[in-house]
PDB file of C-alpha atoms in Angstrom:
ATOM      1  CA  MET A   1     -14.144  38.224  11.023  1.00 79.00           C
ATOM      2  CA  SER A   2     -16.196  35.934   8.788  1.00 95.00           C
ATOM      3  CA  VAL A   3     -17.341  32.894  10.779  1.00 97.00           C
ATOM      4  CA  ARG A   4     -18.813  29.677   9.377  1.00 98.00           C
ATOM      5  CA  ARG A   5     -21.550  28.353  11.648  1.00 98.00           C
ATOM      6  CA  ALA A   6     -21.941  24.660  12.478  1.00 97.00           C
ATOM      7  CA  THR A   7     -25.155  24.526  10.449  1.00 97.00           C
ATOM      8  CA  HIS A   8     -25.567  20.729  10.565  1.00 98.00           C
ATOM      9  CA  ALA A   9     -25.081  20.425  14.336  1.00 98.00           C
ATOM     10  CA  GLY A  10     -28.226  19.208  16.062  1.00 97.00           C
ATOM     11  CA  SER A  11     -29.359  17.248  12.994  1.00 98.00           C
ATOM     12  CA  TRP A  12     -26.471  15.444  11.312  1.00 98.00           C
ATOM     13  CA  TYR A  13     -24.489  15.233  14.556  1.00 98.00           C
ATOM     14  CA  ALA A  14     -24.886  16.226  18.199  1.00 98.00           C
ATOM     15  CA  ASP A  15     -24.855  19.927  19.031  1.00 98.00           C
ATOM     16  CA  SER A  16     -23.840  19.244  22.633  1.00 98.00           C
ATOM     17  CA  GLY A  17     -20.054  19.435  23.000  1.00 98.00           C
ATOM     18  CA  PRO A  18     -19.785  16.880  25.820  1.00 98.00           C
ATOM     19  CA  GLU A  19     -22.135  14.425  24.085  1.00 98.00           C
ATOM     20  CA  LEU A  20     -20.349  14.790  20.756  1.00 98.00           C
ATOM     21  CA  SER A  21     -16.954  14.364  22.394  1.00 98.00           C
ATOM     22  CA  ARG A  22     -18.102  11.123  24.053  1.00 98.00           C
ATOM     23  CA  GLN A  23     -19.396   9.750  20.747  1.00 98.00           C
ATOM     24  CA  LEU A  24     -16.195  10.535  18.891  1.00 98.00           C
ATOM     25  CA  GLU A  25     -14.083   9.136  21.700  1.00 98.00           C
ATOM     26  CA  HIS A  26     -16.108   5.902  21.581  1.00 98.00           C
ATOM     27  CA  TRP A  27     -15.659   5.476  17.816  1.00 98.00           C
ATOM     28  CA  LEU A  28     -11.949   6.261  17.972  1.00 98.00           C
ATOM     29  CA  HIS A  29     -11.533   3.758  20.814  1.00 98.00           C
ATOM     30  CA  GLN A  30     -13.248   1.061  18.731  1.00 97.00           C
ATOM     31  CA  ALA A  31     -10.650   1.446  15.951  1.00 98.00           C
ATOM     32  CA  ASP A  32      -7.053   0.208  15.970  1.00 97.00           C
ATOM     33  CA  PHE A  33      -3.966   2.215  15.045  1.00 97.00           C
ATOM     34  CA  ARG A  34      -2.688  -0.037  12.271  1.00 95.00           C
ATOM     35  CA  HIS A  35      -1.830   2.119   9.241  1.00 97.00           C
ATOM     36  CA  GLY A  36      -0.293   5.352  10.361  1.00 94.00           C
ATOM     37  CA  PRO A  37       0.744   7.952  11.002  1.00 97.00           C
ATOM     38  CA  ALA A  38      -1.486   9.030   8.138  1.00 98.00           C
ATOM     39  CA  ARG A  39      -0.489  11.776   5.727  1.00 98.00           C
ATOM     40  CA  ALA A  40      -3.939  11.657   4.147  1.00 98.00           C
ATOM     41  CA  ILE A  41      -7.218   9.932   4.924  1.00 98.00           C
ATOM     42  CA  ILE A  42     -10.389   9.165   3.006  1.00 98.00           C
ATOM     43  CA  ALA A  43     -13.489   9.214   5.212  1.00 98.00           C
ATOM     44  CA  PRO A  44     -17.284   9.560   4.778  1.00 98.00           C
ATOM     45  CA  HIS A  45     -19.436  12.611   5.366  1.00 98.00           C
ATOM     46  CA  ALA A  46     -22.961  11.352   6.130  1.00 97.00           C
ATOM     47  CA  GLY A  47     -24.811  11.822   9.395  1.00 97.00           C
ATOM     48  CA  TYR A  48     -22.784  10.416  12.261  1.00 98.00           C
ATOM     49  CA  GLN A  49     -25.474   7.873  13.125  1.00 97.00           C
ATOM     50  CA  TYR A  50     -24.709   6.250   9.763  1.00 97.00           C
ATOM     51  CA  CYS A  51     -20.971   6.752   9.252  1.00 98.00           C
ATOM     52  CA  GLY A  52     -19.440   8.057  12.483  1.00 98.00           C
ATOM     53  CA  ALA A  53     -18.085   4.654  13.466  1.00 98.00           C
ATOM     54  CA  CYS A  54     -16.632   4.038   9.992  1.00 98.00           C
ATOM     55  CA  ALA A  55     -14.932   7.431   9.930  1.00 98.00           C
ATOM     56  CA  GLY A  56     -13.292   6.682  13.249  1.00 98.00           C
ATOM     57  CA  HIS A  57     -11.092   4.044  11.612  1.00 98.00           C
ATOM     58  CA  ALA A  58      -9.540   6.700   9.360  1.00 98.00           C
ATOM     59  CA  TYR A  59      -9.142   9.333  12.087  1.00 98.00           C
ATOM     60  CA  ARG A  60      -7.551   6.778  14.416  1.00 98.00           C
ATOM     61  CA  GLN A  61      -4.554   6.633  12.052  1.00 98.00           C
ATOM     62  CA  ILE A  62      -3.682  10.304  12.579  1.00 98.00           C
ATOM     63  CA  SER A  63      -0.842  11.334  14.882  1.00 97.00           C
ATOM     64  CA  PRO A  64      -1.656  14.941  15.821  1.00 97.00           C
ATOM     65  CA  VAL A  65       1.703  15.824  17.360  1.00 96.00           C
ATOM     66  CA  ALA A  66       3.366  16.842  14.080  1.00 91.00           C
ATOM     67  CA  ILE A  67       0.348  18.308  12.270  1.00 98.00           C
ATOM     68  CA  ARG A  68       0.181  22.060  11.796  1.00 98.00           C
ATOM     69  CA  ARG A  69      -2.197  22.334   8.843  1.00 98.00           C
ATOM     70  CA  ILE A  70      -5.135  20.248   7.621  1.00 98.00           C
ATOM     71  CA  PHE A  71      -6.490  20.416   4.067  1.00 99.00           C
ATOM     72  CA  ILE A  72     -10.102  19.238   3.733  1.00 98.00           C
ATOM     73  CA  LEU A  73     -11.269  18.433   0.192  1.00 98.00           C
ATOM     74  CA  GLY A  74     -15.017  17.899  -0.077  1.00 98.00           C
ATOM     75  CA  PRO A  75     -17.299  17.496  -3.104  1.00 98.00           C
ATOM     76  CA  SER A  76     -19.885  20.159  -3.878  1.00 95.00           C
ATOM     77  CA  HIS A  77     -23.416  18.754  -3.537  1.00 93.00           C
ATOM     78  CA  HIS A  78     -25.393  21.957  -4.128  1.00 87.00           C
ATOM     79  CA  ALA A  79     -23.347  24.631  -5.892  1.00 89.00           C
ATOM     80  CA  ARG A  80     -22.245  24.234  -9.490  1.00 90.00           C
ATOM     81  CA  LEU A  81     -18.469  24.476  -9.637  1.00 93.00           C
ATOM     82  CA  SER A  82     -16.269  23.962 -12.675  1.00 91.00           C
ATOM     83  CA  GLY A  83     -13.153  24.004 -10.511  1.00 97.00           C
ATOM     84  CA  CYS A  84     -12.329  24.309  -6.809  1.00 98.00           C
ATOM     85  CA  ALA A  85     -13.314  27.000  -4.322  1.00 98.00           C
ATOM     86  CA  LEU A  86     -11.794  28.327  -1.107  1.00 98.00           C
ATOM     87  CA  SER A  87     -13.693  29.443   1.996  1.00 97.00           C
ATOM     88  CA  ILE A  88     -13.995  33.140   2.811  1.00 97.00           C
ATOM     89  CA  ALA A  89     -14.506  32.181   6.466  1.00 97.00           C
ATOM     90  CA  GLN A  90     -11.665  32.883   8.836  1.00 97.00           C
ATOM     91  CA  LYS A  91     -13.075  30.616  11.498  1.00 97.00           C
ATOM     92  CA  CYS A  92     -15.262  27.477  11.463  1.00 98.00           C
ATOM     93  CA  LYS A  93     -17.323  26.739  14.527  1.00 98.00           C
ATOM     94  CA  THR A  94     -17.918  23.240  15.969  1.00 98.00           C
ATOM     95  CA  PRO A  95     -19.632  22.183  19.205  1.00 98.00           C
ATOM     96  CA  LEU A  96     -16.151  21.269  20.504  1.00 98.00           C
ATOM     97  CA  THR A  97     -13.913  24.207  19.561  1.00 97.00           C
ATOM     98  CA  ASP A  98     -13.501  26.690  16.744  1.00 97.00           C
ATOM     99  CA  LEU A  99     -11.078  25.921  13.908  1.00 98.00           C
ATOM    100  CA  HIS A 100      -9.069  28.670  12.230  1.00 98.00           C
ATOM    101  CA  VAL A 101      -8.657  28.901   8.453  1.00 98.00           C
ATOM    102  CA  ASP A 102      -5.158  29.409   7.042  1.00 98.00           C
ATOM    103  CA  ASN A 103      -5.430  32.787   5.317  1.00 97.00           C
ATOM    104  CA  GLN A 104      -1.872  32.673   4.004  1.00 97.00           C
ATOM    105  CA  VAL A 105      -2.337  29.344   2.221  1.00 98.00           C
ATOM    106  CA  ASN A 106      -5.640  30.587   0.808  1.00 98.00           C
ATOM    107  CA  ALA A 107      -3.865  33.641  -0.564  1.00 98.00           C
ATOM    108  CA  ASP A 108      -1.117  31.471  -2.063  1.00 98.00           C
ATOM    109  CA  LEU A 109      -3.644  29.165  -3.702  1.00 98.00           C
ATOM    110  CA  GLU A 110      -5.610  32.111  -5.073  1.00 97.00           C
ATOM    111  CA  MET A 111      -2.403  33.363  -6.724  1.00 97.00           C
ATOM    112  CA  SER A 112      -2.320  30.196  -8.829  1.00 97.00           C
ATOM    113  CA  GLY A 113      -5.423  31.428 -10.673  1.00 97.00           C
ATOM    114  CA  GLN A 114      -7.055  28.017 -10.312  1.00 97.00           C
ATOM    115  CA  PHE A 115      -9.328  28.718  -7.340  1.00 98.00           C
ATOM    116  CA  GLU A 116     -12.480  30.748  -6.851  1.00 97.00           C
ATOM    117  CA  TRP A 117     -14.157  31.710  -3.579  1.00 97.00           C
ATOM    118  CA  MET A 118     -17.331  30.189  -2.162  1.00 96.00           C
ATOM    119  CA  ASP A 119     -19.630  32.607  -0.389  1.00 94.00           C
ATOM    120  CA  LEU A 120     -20.689  31.905   3.177  1.00 96.00           C
ATOM    121  CA  ASP A 121     -24.142  30.598   2.191  1.00 96.00           C
ATOM    122  CA  THR A 122     -22.599  28.025  -0.133  1.00 96.00           C
ATOM    123  CA  ASP A 123     -20.116  27.065   2.588  1.00 96.00           C
ATOM    124  CA  GLU A 124     -22.787  26.666   5.256  1.00 97.00           C
ATOM    125  CA  ASN A 125     -25.182  24.737   2.994  1.00 96.00           C
ATOM    126  CA  GLU A 126     -22.528  22.170   2.139  1.00 96.00           C
ATOM    127  CA  HIS A 127     -22.026  19.219   4.521  1.00 96.00           C
ATOM    128  CA  SER A 128     -19.096  17.384   2.907  1.00 98.00           C
ATOM    129  CA  ILE A 129     -16.483  19.520   4.668  1.00 98.00           C
ATOM    130  CA  GLU A 130     -18.401  20.340   7.844  1.00 98.00           C
ATOM    131  CA  MET A 131     -18.894  16.680   8.785  1.00 98.00           C
ATOM    132  CA  HIS A 132     -15.120  16.365   9.229  1.00 98.00           C
ATOM    133  CA  LEU A 133     -14.663  19.454  11.408  1.00 98.00           C
ATOM    134  CA  PRO A 134     -15.783  17.867  14.733  1.00 98.00           C
ATOM    135  CA  TYR A 135     -13.504  14.858  14.196  1.00 98.00           C
ATOM    136  CA  ILE A 136     -10.625  17.222  13.426  1.00 98.00           C
ATOM    137  CA  ALA A 137     -11.402  19.277  16.531  1.00 98.00           C
ATOM    138  CA  LYS A 138     -11.446  16.081  18.600  1.00 98.00           C
ATOM    139  CA  ILE A 139      -8.171  14.547  17.443  1.00 98.00           C
ATOM    140  CA  MET A 140      -6.367  17.904  17.526  1.00 98.00           C
ATOM    141  CA  ASP A 141      -7.737  18.991  20.896  1.00 97.00           C
ATOM    142  CA  THR A 142      -4.352  18.927  22.656  1.00 96.00           C
ATOM    143  CA  TYR A 143      -2.895  21.137  19.903  1.00 96.00           C
ATOM    144  CA  LYS A 144      -5.992  23.250  19.210  1.00 92.00           C
ATOM    145  CA  ASP A 145      -4.097  26.537  19.090  1.00 90.00           C
ATOM    146  CA  GLN A 146      -1.251  25.181  16.954  1.00 96.00           C
ATOM    147  CA  PHE A 147      -2.834  24.278  13.623  1.00 98.00           C
ATOM    148  CA  THR A 148      -4.975  25.732  10.842  1.00 98.00           C
ATOM    149  CA  ILE A 149      -7.369  24.279   8.274  1.00 98.00           C
ATOM    150  CA  VAL A 150      -7.714  24.794   4.522  1.00 98.00           C
ATOM    151  CA  PRO A 151     -11.258  23.872   3.371  1.00 98.00           C
ATOM    152  CA  ILE A 152     -11.483  23.299  -0.393  1.00 98.00           C
ATOM    153  CA  LEU A 153     -14.813  22.683  -2.138  1.00 98.00           C
ATOM    154  CA  VAL A 154     -14.276  20.512  -5.220  1.00 98.00           C
ATOM    155  CA  GLY A 155     -16.519  20.806  -8.253  1.00 97.00           C
ATOM    156  CA  SER A 156     -17.124  18.522 -11.224  1.00 96.00           C
ATOM    157  CA  LEU A 157     -13.624  18.185 -12.656  1.00 97.00           C
ATOM    158  CA  SER A 158     -12.208  16.622 -15.769  1.00 97.00           C
ATOM    159  CA  PRO A 159      -9.272  14.212 -15.379  1.00 98.00           C
ATOM    160  CA  GLU A 160      -7.039  16.988 -16.688  1.00 98.00           C
ATOM    161  CA  GLN A 161      -8.299  19.370 -13.992  1.00 98.00           C
ATOM    162  CA  GLU A 162      -7.728  16.728 -11.318  1.00 98.00           C
ATOM    163  CA  ALA A 163      -4.127  16.485 -12.540  1.00 98.00           C
ATOM    164  CA  THR A 164      -3.744  20.277 -12.398  1.00 98.00           C
ATOM    165  CA  TYR A 165      -5.000  20.506  -8.817  1.00 98.00           C
ATOM    166  CA  GLY A 166      -2.959  17.434  -7.869  1.00 98.00           C
ATOM    167  CA  ARG A 167       0.198  19.157  -9.080  1.00 98.00           C
ATOM    168  CA  LEU A 168      -0.707  22.364  -7.240  1.00 98.00           C
ATOM    169  CA  LEU A 169      -1.322  20.565  -3.959  1.00 98.00           C
ATOM    170  CA  SER A 170       1.493  17.995  -4.191  1.00 98.00           C
ATOM    171  CA  SER A 171       4.036  20.271  -2.503  1.00 97.00           C
ATOM    172  CA  TYR A 172       1.700  20.615   0.484  1.00 98.00           C
ATOM    173  CA  LEU A 173       1.183  16.844   0.590  1.00 98.00           C
ATOM    174  CA  ALA A 174       4.955  16.422   0.636  1.00 97.00           C
ATOM    175  CA  ASP A 175       5.208  18.415   3.876  1.00 97.00           C
ATOM    176  CA  PRO A 176       4.902  16.044   6.894  1.00 97.00           C
ATOM    177  CA  GLN A 177       3.305  18.852   8.901  1.00 98.00           C
ATOM    178  CA  ASN A 178       0.301  18.795   6.559  1.00 98.00           C
ATOM    179  CA  LEU A 179      -2.604  16.348   6.645  1.00 98.00           C
ATOM    180  CA  PHE A 180      -5.115  15.842   3.828  1.00 99.00           C
ATOM    181  CA  VAL A 181      -8.690  14.824   4.604  1.00 98.00           C
ATOM    182  CA  ILE A 182     -10.558  13.551   1.534  1.00 98.00           C
ATOM    183  CA  SER A 183     -14.313  13.594   2.050  1.00 98.00           C
ATOM    184  CA  SER A 184     -16.276  10.921   0.192  1.00 98.00           C
ATOM    185  CA  ASP A 185     -19.120   8.475   0.546  1.00 98.00           C
ATOM    186  CA  PHE A 186     -19.151   5.501  -1.811  1.00 98.00           C
ATOM    187  CA  CYS A 187     -21.980   3.897  -3.789  1.00 98.00           C
ATOM    188  CA  HIS A 188     -25.368   5.653  -3.572  1.00 98.00           C
ATOM    189  CA  TRP A 189     -27.706   2.868  -4.683  1.00 98.00           C
ATOM    190  CA  GLY A 190     -31.417   2.988  -5.396  1.00 97.00           C
ATOM    191  CA  GLN A 191     -34.023   4.604  -7.596  1.00 95.00           C
ATOM    192  CA  ARG A 192     -33.827   7.846  -5.631  1.00 94.00           C
ATOM    193  CA  PHE A 193     -30.155   8.071  -6.616  1.00 96.00           C
ATOM    194  CA  ARG A 194     -30.931   6.970 -10.202  1.00 95.00           C
ATOM    195  CA  TYR A 195     -28.407   4.151  -9.857  1.00 97.00           C
ATOM    196  CA  THR A 196     -29.485   0.504  -9.672  1.00 97.00           C
ATOM    197  CA  TYR A 197     -26.510  -1.436 -11.064  1.00 97.00           C
ATOM    198  CA  HIS A 198     -26.738  -5.106 -10.052  1.00 97.00           C
ATOM    199  CA  ASP A 199     -24.222  -7.754 -11.080  1.00 97.00           C
ATOM    200  CA  ARG A 200     -26.118 -10.938 -10.256  1.00 96.00           C
ATOM    201  CA  ALA A 201     -22.903 -12.957 -10.539  1.00 98.00           C
ATOM    202  CA  CYS A 202     -21.904 -11.303  -7.234  1.00 97.00           C
ATOM    203  CA  GLY A 203     -25.075 -12.389  -5.429  1.00 96.00           C
ATOM    204  CA  ASN A 204     -27.867 -10.210  -4.088  1.00 97.00           C
ATOM    205  CA  ILE A 205     -28.012  -6.420  -4.401  1.00 98.00           C
ATOM    206  CA  GLN A 206     -26.055  -5.608  -1.253  1.00 97.00           C
ATOM    207  CA  GLN A 207     -23.337  -8.089  -2.243  1.00 98.00           C
ATOM    208  CA  SER A 208     -23.155  -6.583  -5.733  1.00 98.00           C
ATOM    209  CA  ILE A 209     -22.806  -3.094  -4.230  1.00 98.00           C
ATOM    210  CA  GLU A 210     -19.989  -4.218  -1.978  1.00 98.00           C
ATOM    211  CA  ALA A 211     -18.180  -5.978  -4.828  1.00 98.00           C
ATOM    212  CA  LEU A 212     -18.492  -2.838  -6.948  1.00 98.00           C
ATOM    213  CA  ASP A 213     -17.205  -0.590  -4.147  1.00 98.00           C
ATOM    214  CA  ARG A 214     -14.344  -2.924  -3.279  1.00 98.00           C
ATOM    215  CA  ALA A 215     -13.232  -3.002  -6.905  1.00 98.00           C
ATOM    216  CA  GLY A 216     -13.000   0.801  -6.784  1.00 98.00           C
ATOM    217  CA  MET A 217     -11.287   0.738  -3.401  1.00 98.00           C
ATOM    218  CA  SER A 218      -8.662  -1.680  -4.772  1.00 98.00           C
ATOM    219  CA  ILE A 219      -7.944   0.673  -7.673  1.00 98.00           C
ATOM    220  CA  ILE A 220      -7.610   3.615  -5.282  1.00 98.00           C
ATOM    221  CA  GLU A 221      -5.169   1.566  -3.194  1.00 98.00           C
ATOM    222  CA  ASN A 222      -3.116   1.093  -6.381  1.00 98.00           C
ATOM    223  CA  LEU A 223      -2.831   4.917  -6.505  1.00 98.00           C
ATOM    224  CA  ASN A 224      -3.574   4.911 -10.237  1.00 96.00           C
ATOM    225  CA  PRO A 225      -5.721   7.914 -11.240  1.00 98.00           C
ATOM    226  CA  THR A 226      -6.161   6.776 -14.840  1.00 98.00           C
ATOM    227  CA  GLU A 227      -7.399   3.357 -13.763  1.00 98.00           C
ATOM    228  CA  PHE A 228      -9.806   5.024 -11.326  1.00 98.00           C
ATOM    229  CA  THR A 229     -11.186   7.284 -14.059  1.00 98.00           C
ATOM    230  CA  ASN A 230     -11.682   4.276 -16.344  1.00 98.00           C
ATOM    231  CA  TYR A 231     -13.466   2.377 -13.554  1.00 98.00           C
ATOM    232  CA  LEU A 232     -15.869   5.272 -13.022  1.00 98.00           C
ATOM    233  CA  LYS A 233     -16.573   5.485 -16.765  1.00 98.00           C
ATOM    234  CA  GLU A 234     -17.231   1.750 -16.983  1.00 98.00           C
ATOM    235  CA  TYR A 235     -19.520   1.343 -13.972  1.00 98.00           C
ATOM    236  CA  GLY A 236     -20.758   4.847 -13.210  1.00 97.00           C
ATOM    237  CA  ASN A 237     -20.380   4.125  -9.507  1.00 98.00           C
ATOM    238  CA  THR A 238     -21.905   7.040  -7.603  1.00 98.00           C
ATOM    239  CA  ILE A 239     -18.859   7.835  -5.442  1.00 98.00           C
ATOM    240  CA  CYS A 240     -19.640  11.447  -4.582  1.00 97.00           C
ATOM    241  CA  GLY A 241     -16.051  12.308  -3.608  1.00 98.00           C
ATOM    242  CA  ARG A 242     -14.564  10.867  -6.793  1.00 98.00           C
ATOM    243  CA  HIS A 243     -13.013  14.206  -7.774  1.00 98.00           C
ATOM    244  CA  PRO A 244     -11.353  14.883  -4.381  1.00 98.00           C
ATOM    245  CA  ILE A 245     -10.057  11.297  -4.524  1.00 98.00           C
ATOM    246  CA  GLY A 246      -8.800  11.933  -8.055  1.00 98.00           C
ATOM    247  CA  ILE A 247      -6.926  15.031  -6.875  1.00 98.00           C
ATOM    248  CA  LEU A 248      -5.269  13.026  -4.103  1.00 98.00           C
ATOM    249  CA  LEU A 249      -4.200  10.278  -6.518  1.00 98.00           C
ATOM    250  CA  GLN A 250      -2.772  12.856  -8.897  1.00 98.00           C
ATOM    251  CA  ALA A 251      -0.900  14.599  -6.058  1.00 98.00           C
ATOM    252  CA  VAL A 252       0.644  11.293  -4.978  1.00 98.00           C
ATOM    253  CA  GLN A 253       1.702  10.506  -8.547  1.00 97.00           C
ATOM    254  CA  GLU A 254       3.316  13.936  -8.832  1.00 97.00           C
ATOM    255  CA  LEU A 255       5.309  13.265  -5.661  1.00 96.00           C
ATOM    256  CA  LEU A 256       6.385   9.837  -6.889  1.00 96.00           C
ATOM    257  CA  ARG A 257       7.566  11.313 -10.217  1.00 95.00           C
ATOM    258  CA  ASN A 258       9.626  13.979  -8.466  1.00 92.00           C
ATOM    259  CA  ASP A 259      11.092  11.891  -5.650  1.00 89.00           C
ATOM    260  CA  GLY A 260      12.071   8.307  -6.295  1.00 84.00           C
ATOM    261  CA  THR A 261      12.753   7.702  -2.605  1.00 89.00           C
ATOM    262  CA  ILE A 262       9.073   8.036  -1.590  1.00 91.00           C
ATOM    263  CA  CYS A 263       7.031   4.913  -1.073  1.00 95.00           C
ATOM    264  CA  ALA A 264       3.298   5.628  -0.778  1.00 97.00           C
ATOM    265  CA  ASN A 265       0.929   3.093   0.735  1.00 98.00           C
ATOM    266  CA  LEU A 266      -2.835   3.657   0.832  1.00 98.00           C
ATOM    267  CA  LYS A 267      -5.009   1.115   2.606  1.00 98.00           C
ATOM    268  CA  PHE A 268      -8.746   0.865   3.241  1.00 98.00           C
ATOM    269  CA  LEU A 269      -9.500  -0.035   6.837  1.00 98.00           C
ATOM    270  CA  LYS A 270     -13.303  -0.150   7.121  1.00 98.00           C
ATOM    271  CA  TYR A 271     -16.332  -0.567   4.883  1.00 98.00           C
ATOM    272  CA  ALA A 272     -20.013  -0.258   5.744  1.00 98.00           C
ATOM    273  CA  GLN A 273     -23.434   0.293   4.171  1.00 98.00           C
ATOM    274  CA  SER A 274     -26.251   2.416   5.605  1.00 97.00           C
ATOM    275  CA  SER A 275     -28.759  -0.380   4.937  1.00 96.00           C
ATOM    276  CA  GLN A 276     -28.979  -3.726   3.184  1.00 95.00           C
ATOM    277  CA  CYS A 277     -30.671  -3.513  -0.206  1.00 96.00           C
ATOM    278  CA  ARG A 278     -32.675  -6.567  -1.198  1.00 93.00           C
ATOM    279  CA  ASN A 279     -34.952  -5.198  -3.936  1.00 93.00           C
ATOM    280  CA  VAL A 280     -35.192  -2.232  -6.305  1.00 89.00           C
ATOM    281  CA  ASN A 281     -37.336  -0.261  -3.870  1.00 93.00           C
ATOM    282  CA  ASP A 282     -34.523  -0.218  -1.283  1.00 97.00           C
ATOM    283  CA  SER A 283     -31.685   2.285  -1.131  1.00 97.00           C
ATOM    284  CA  SER A 284     -28.352   2.598   0.625  1.00 97.00           C
ATOM    285  CA  VAL A 285     -25.172   4.629   0.814  1.00 98.00           C
ATOM    286  CA  SER A 286     -21.788   2.993   1.282  1.00 98.00           C
ATOM    287  CA  TYR A 287     -19.000   4.298   3.497  1.00 98.00           C
ATOM    288  CA  ALA A 288     -15.281   3.512   3.444  1.00 98.00           C
ATOM    289  CA  SER A 289     -12.289   4.775   5.411  1.00 98.00           C
ATOM    290  CA  ALA A 290      -8.672   4.706   4.292  1.00 98.00           C
ATOM    291  CA  ALA A 291      -5.290   6.053   5.304  1.00 98.00           C
ATOM    292  CA  LEU A 292      -2.261   7.006   3.213  1.00 98.00           C
ATOM    293  CA  VAL A 293       1.230   6.705   4.663  1.00 98.00           C
ATOM    294  CA  PHE A 294       4.650   7.483   3.212  1.00 97.00           C
ATOM    295  CA  GLU A 295       7.298   4.905   3.994  1.00 89.00           C
TER     296      GLU A 295
END
């Protein structure tokens, strides 16, 4: 059996199960259940010391009782991908409990001809999916033997590719037993990220960053993939999970086209920045958490 190790445990998050469980419990307790039960969430993937509390607001919206499968879409930070890739691992380890990959869904997705496979080194080097595994293990603890995960690494996609993957995954999103986790940080600002956009009409740098992020968040809430693509072209905002978000928006639009009775409502619940930028030598990463419900 191919097993994915928890390679970022002990650095990006605690490698002690009891300690990690207490941290996650604390962050979940700080958040309110106010936009759920979620069918999809958007949540950050930085080190927990930076974004763990923010992510808790998204995970708090999940009702685990009905969930039997969790899709995790994370952007590729290291490997060059022209499409999307599936994990060859059959099990993913966390300090809490091991999570089992859905081999049948992987096989079905492979049959579409749209997916490649990521080798174990690529999988273990990437953090965008792994950072969600402990939170998933925590919220699903009572049902830990009753669900599977489908990790999907998302490459640099065109809008047309996002639409293709959105159509492929829309039937899974339509199933209330499935949950989608969309992994994304928001603006990466500073010279080290080669992005220093500053709209002085919004105030200082940190205020400009927030205004820029919130403009994107508002477009995502409108569930309009074309408008989101245009926003990214206009401002170049360094939202690293823009392609997983684009896939989600396309999947929702596909559902709305096929079923006029569905009412989709996506809402952002928390926003934070890793630090407050005041001059061009500073840097920060933004984090935002959202939940999608069908009404």
